[in-house]
CSV table of C-alpha atoms in Angstrom, one decimal:
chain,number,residue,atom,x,y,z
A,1,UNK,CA,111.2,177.7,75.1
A,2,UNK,CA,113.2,180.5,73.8
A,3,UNK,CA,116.8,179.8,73.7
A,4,UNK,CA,119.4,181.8,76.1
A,5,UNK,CA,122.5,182.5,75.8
A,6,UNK,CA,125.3,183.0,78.4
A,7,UNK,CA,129.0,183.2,78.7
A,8,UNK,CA,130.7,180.6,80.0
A,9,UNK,CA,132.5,181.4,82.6
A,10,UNK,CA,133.0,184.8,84.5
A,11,UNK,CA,135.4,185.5,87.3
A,12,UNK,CA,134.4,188.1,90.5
A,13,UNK,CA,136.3,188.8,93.9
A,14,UNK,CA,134.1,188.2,97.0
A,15,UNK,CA,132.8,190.9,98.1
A,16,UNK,CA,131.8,192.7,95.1
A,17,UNK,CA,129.0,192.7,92.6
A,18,UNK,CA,128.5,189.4,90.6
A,19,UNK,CA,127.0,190.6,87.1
A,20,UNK,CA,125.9,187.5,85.6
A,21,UNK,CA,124.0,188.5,81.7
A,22,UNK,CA,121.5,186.2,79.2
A,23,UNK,CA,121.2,187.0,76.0
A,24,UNK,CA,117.5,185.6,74.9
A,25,UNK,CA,116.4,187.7,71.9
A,26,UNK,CA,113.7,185.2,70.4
A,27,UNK,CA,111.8,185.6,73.9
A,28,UNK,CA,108.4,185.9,73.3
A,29,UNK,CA,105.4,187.9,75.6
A,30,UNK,CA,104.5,185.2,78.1
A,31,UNK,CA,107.8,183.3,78.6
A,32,UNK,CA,109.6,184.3,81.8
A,33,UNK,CA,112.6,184.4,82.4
A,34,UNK,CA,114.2,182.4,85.6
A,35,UNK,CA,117.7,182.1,87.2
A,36,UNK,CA,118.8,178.9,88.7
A,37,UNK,CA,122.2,177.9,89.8
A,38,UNK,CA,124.2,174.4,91.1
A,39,UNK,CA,126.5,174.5,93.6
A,40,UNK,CA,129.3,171.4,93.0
A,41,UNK,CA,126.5,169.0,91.1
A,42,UNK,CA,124.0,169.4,94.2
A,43,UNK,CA,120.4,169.4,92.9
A,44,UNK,CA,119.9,172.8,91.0
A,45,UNK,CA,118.3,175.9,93.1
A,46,UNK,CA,116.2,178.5,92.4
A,47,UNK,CA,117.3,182.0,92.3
A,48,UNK,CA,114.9,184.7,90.8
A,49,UNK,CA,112.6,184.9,87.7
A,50,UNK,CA,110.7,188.3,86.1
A,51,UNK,CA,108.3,189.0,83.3
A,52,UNK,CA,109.4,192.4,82.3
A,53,UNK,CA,109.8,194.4,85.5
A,54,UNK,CA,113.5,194.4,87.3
A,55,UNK,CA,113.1,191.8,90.4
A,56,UNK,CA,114.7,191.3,93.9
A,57,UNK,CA,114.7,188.8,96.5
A,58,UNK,CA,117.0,188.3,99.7
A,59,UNK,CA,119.5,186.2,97.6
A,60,UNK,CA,119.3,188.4,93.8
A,61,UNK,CA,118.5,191.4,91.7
A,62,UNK,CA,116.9,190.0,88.3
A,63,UNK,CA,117.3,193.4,85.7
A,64,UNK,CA,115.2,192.6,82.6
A,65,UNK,CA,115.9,195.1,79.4
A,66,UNK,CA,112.7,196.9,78.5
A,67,UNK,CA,112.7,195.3,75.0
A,68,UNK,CA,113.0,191.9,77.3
A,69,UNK,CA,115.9,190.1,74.6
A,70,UNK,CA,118.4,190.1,77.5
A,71,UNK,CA,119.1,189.9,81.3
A,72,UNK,CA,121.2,190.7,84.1
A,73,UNK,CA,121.3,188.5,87.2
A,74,UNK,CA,123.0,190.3,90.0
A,75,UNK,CA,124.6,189.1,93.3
A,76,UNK,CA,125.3,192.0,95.4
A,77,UNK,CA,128.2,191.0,97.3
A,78,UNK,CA,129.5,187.6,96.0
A,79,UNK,CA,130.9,185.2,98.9
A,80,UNK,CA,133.1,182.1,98.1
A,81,UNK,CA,129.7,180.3,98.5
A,82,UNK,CA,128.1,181.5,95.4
A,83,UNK,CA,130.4,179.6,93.1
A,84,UNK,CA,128.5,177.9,91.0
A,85,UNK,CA,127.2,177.0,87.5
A,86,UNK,CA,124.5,179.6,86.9
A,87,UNK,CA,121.6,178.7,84.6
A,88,UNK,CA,119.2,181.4,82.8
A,89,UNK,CA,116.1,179.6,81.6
A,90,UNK,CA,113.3,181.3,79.6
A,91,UNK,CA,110.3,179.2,79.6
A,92,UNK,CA,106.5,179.8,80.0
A,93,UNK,CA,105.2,179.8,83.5
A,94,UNK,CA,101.5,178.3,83.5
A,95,UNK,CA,100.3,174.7,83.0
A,96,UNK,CA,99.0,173.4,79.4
A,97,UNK,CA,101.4,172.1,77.5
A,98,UNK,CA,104.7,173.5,79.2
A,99,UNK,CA,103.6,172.2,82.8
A,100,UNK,CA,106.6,173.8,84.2
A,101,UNK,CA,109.4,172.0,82.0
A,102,UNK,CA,113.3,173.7,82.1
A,103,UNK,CA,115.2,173.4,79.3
A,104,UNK,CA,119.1,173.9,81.0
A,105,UNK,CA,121.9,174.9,78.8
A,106,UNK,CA,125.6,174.7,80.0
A,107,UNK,CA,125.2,178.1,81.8
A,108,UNK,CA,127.8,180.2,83.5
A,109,UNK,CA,130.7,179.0,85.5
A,110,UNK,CA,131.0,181.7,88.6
A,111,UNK,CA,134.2,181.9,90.5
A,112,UNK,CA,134.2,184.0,93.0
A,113,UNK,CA,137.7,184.4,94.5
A,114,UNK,CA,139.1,185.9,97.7
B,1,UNK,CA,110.0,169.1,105.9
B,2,UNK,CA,112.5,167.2,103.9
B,3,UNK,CA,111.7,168.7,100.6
B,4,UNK,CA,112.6,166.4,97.7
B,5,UNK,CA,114.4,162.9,98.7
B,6,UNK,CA,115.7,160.7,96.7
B,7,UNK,CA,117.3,157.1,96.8
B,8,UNK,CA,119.9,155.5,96.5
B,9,UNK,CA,122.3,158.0,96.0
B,10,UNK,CA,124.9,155.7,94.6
B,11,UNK,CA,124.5,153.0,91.9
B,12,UNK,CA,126.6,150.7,89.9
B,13,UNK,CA,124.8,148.5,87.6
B,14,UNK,CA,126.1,146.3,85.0
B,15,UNK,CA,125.2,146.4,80.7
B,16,UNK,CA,121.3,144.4,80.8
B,17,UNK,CA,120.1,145.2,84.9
B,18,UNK,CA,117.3,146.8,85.8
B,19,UNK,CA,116.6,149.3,88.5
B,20,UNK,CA,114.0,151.9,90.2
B,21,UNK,CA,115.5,155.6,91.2
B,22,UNK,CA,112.9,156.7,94.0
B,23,UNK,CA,111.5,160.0,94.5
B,24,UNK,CA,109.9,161.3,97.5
B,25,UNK,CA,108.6,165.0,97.8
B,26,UNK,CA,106.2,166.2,101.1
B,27,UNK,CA,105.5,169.5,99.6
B,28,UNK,CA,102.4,168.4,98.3
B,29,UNK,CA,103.1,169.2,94.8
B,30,UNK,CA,100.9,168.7,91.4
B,31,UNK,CA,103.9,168.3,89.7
B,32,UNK,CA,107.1,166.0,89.5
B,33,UNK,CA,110.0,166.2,86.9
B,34,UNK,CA,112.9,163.2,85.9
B,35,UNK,CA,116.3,165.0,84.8
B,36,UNK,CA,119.7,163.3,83.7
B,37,UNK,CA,122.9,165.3,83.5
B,38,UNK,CA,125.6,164.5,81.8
B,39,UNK,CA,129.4,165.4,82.9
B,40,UNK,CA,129.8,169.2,81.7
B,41,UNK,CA,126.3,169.2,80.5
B,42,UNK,CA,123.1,170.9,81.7
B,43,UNK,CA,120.6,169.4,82.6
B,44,UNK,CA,117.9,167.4,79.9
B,45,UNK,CA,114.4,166.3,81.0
B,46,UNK,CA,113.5,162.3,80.9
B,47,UNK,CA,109.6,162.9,82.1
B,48,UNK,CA,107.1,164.7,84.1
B,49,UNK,CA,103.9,164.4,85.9
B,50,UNK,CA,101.6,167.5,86.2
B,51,UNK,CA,99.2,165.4,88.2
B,52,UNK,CA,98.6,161.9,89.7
B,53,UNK,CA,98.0,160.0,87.6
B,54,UNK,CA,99.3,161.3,84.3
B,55,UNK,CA,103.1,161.2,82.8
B,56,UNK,CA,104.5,162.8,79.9
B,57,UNK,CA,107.8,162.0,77.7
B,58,UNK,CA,110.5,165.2,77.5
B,59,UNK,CA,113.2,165.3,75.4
B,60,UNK,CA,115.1,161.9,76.3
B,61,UNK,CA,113.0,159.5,77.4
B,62,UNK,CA,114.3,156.2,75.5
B,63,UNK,CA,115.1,153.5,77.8
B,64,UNK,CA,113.6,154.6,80.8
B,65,UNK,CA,109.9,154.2,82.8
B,66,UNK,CA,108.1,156.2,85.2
B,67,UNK,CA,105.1,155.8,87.5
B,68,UNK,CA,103.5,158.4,89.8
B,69,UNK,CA,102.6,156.2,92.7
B,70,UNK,CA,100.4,158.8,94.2
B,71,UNK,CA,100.7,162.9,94.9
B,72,UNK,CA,104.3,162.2,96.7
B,73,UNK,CA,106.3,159.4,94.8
B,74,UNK,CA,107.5,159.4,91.5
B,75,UNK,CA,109.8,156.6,90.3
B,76,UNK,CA,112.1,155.9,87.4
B,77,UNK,CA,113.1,152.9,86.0
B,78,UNK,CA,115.8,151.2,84.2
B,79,UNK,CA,114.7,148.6,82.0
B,80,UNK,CA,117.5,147.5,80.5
B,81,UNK,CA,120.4,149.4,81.6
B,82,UNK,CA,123.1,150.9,78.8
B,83,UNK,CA,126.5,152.7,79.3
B,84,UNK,CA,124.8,155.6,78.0
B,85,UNK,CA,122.5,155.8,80.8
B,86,UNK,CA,125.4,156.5,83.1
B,87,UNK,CA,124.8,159.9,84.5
B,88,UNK,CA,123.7,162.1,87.6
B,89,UNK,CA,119.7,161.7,87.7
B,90,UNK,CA,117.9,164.5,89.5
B,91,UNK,CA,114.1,163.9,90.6
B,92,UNK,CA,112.1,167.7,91.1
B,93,UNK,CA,108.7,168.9,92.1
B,94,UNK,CA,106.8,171.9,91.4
B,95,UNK,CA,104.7,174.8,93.7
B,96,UNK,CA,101.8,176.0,91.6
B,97,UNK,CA,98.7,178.0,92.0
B,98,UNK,CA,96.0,175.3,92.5
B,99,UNK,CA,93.5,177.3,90.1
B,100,UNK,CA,95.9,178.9,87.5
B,101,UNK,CA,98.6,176.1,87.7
B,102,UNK,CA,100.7,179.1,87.6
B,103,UNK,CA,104.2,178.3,88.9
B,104,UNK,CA,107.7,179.9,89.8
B,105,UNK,CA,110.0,177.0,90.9
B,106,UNK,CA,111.2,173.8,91.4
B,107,UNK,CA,112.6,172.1,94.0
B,108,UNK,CA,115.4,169.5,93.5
B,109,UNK,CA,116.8,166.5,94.6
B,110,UNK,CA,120.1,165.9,95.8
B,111,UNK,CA,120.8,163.4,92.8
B,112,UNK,CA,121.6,159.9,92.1
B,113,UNK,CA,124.7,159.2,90.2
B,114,UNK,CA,124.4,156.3,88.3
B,115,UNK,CA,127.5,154.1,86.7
B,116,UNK,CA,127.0,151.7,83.7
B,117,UNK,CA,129.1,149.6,83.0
């Protein structure tokens, strides 16, 4: 697996944009990249993950750069509920000899205050 | 649909006991995952199962044992506990294309923190 990079800790006010970024410039073609986050050492929960195209999903907006060696995980409108550690993984996606293994780092503290 | 269970969700053993952390999952997952977090620390991977049947060593397995009882149960156990084994364990299972074992996410467990002393 490719190893990411994050701050770690960033600061937003509810309501507004969460920008969350991952440096992971030794990426390679077939690794994805995926966003998980844990809320107050609950089990960790999947956010989003992309290839090389910009994702969205009902909870996140994953923006990949074209030359894929960093990322962007964005929470529209942060609520007091999205504070949380936030974990960019990069890590291949099919079976053989990866069979779905995360590698976690110490990821990104998000507070989001009122 | 519970998802991933797992029990207990408290434990206290002392230096030299043994014990089992259970693992339940009715998703009907291929694959099951052991992970042990340490305070402050991500999360590091004990071992998996892709399939019934098999298991697989990640990147700490020392001290520990698994079996995959069947599709839904993994277990992991404690041989010989150590204060160094004290830490938050965290079973998961995997969704994956039957055919292309092509996967996007894991489910987790709510944990079982573990004290060593």
């Amino acid at each position: 697996d490719a190893k990411t990079t994050q701050p770690p800790s960033m600061d937003c006010a509810e309501g507004r944009a969460a920008n969350l970024p991952c440096n992971h410039s030794t990426i390679s073609g077939n690794e994805y990249v995926y966003w998980y986050r844990q809320i107050h050492s609950q089990g960790p929960q999947y956010i989003i993950h992309g290839l090389k195209n910009n994702e969205t999903n009902e909870m996140a907006s994953l923006i990949i750069t074209e030359d894929r060696k960093s990322s962007t995980l964005i929470l529209p409108h942060a609520t007091l509920r999205d504070t949380a550690v936030y974990y960019c993984i990069a890590t291949f996606n099919a079976g053989g000899t990866s069979y779905g293994k995360l590698t976690f780092g110490q990821g990104t503290i998000l507070t989001v205050h009122p | 649909n519970a998802g991933v269970t797992q029990t207990p969700k408290f434990q206290v053993l002392k230096t030299g006991q043994s014990m089992t952390l259970q693992c339940a999952q009715d998703m009907n997952h291929n694959s099951m995952y052991w992970y042990r977090q340490d305070p402050g620390m991500g999360l590091r991977l004990i071992y998996y199962s892709a399939s019934e049947g098999t298991t697989d060593k990640g990147e700490v397995p020392n001290g520990y044992n698994v079996s995959r009882l069947n599709k839904r149960e993994f277990s992991l156990r404690l041989e010989s506990a150590a204060p160094s084994q004290t830490s938050v364990y965290f079973c998961a299972s995997r969704d994956e294309d039957p055919w292309t074992r092509i996967s996007y996410e894991q489910y987790f467990g709510p944990g079982t923190r573990l004290t060593v002393t």
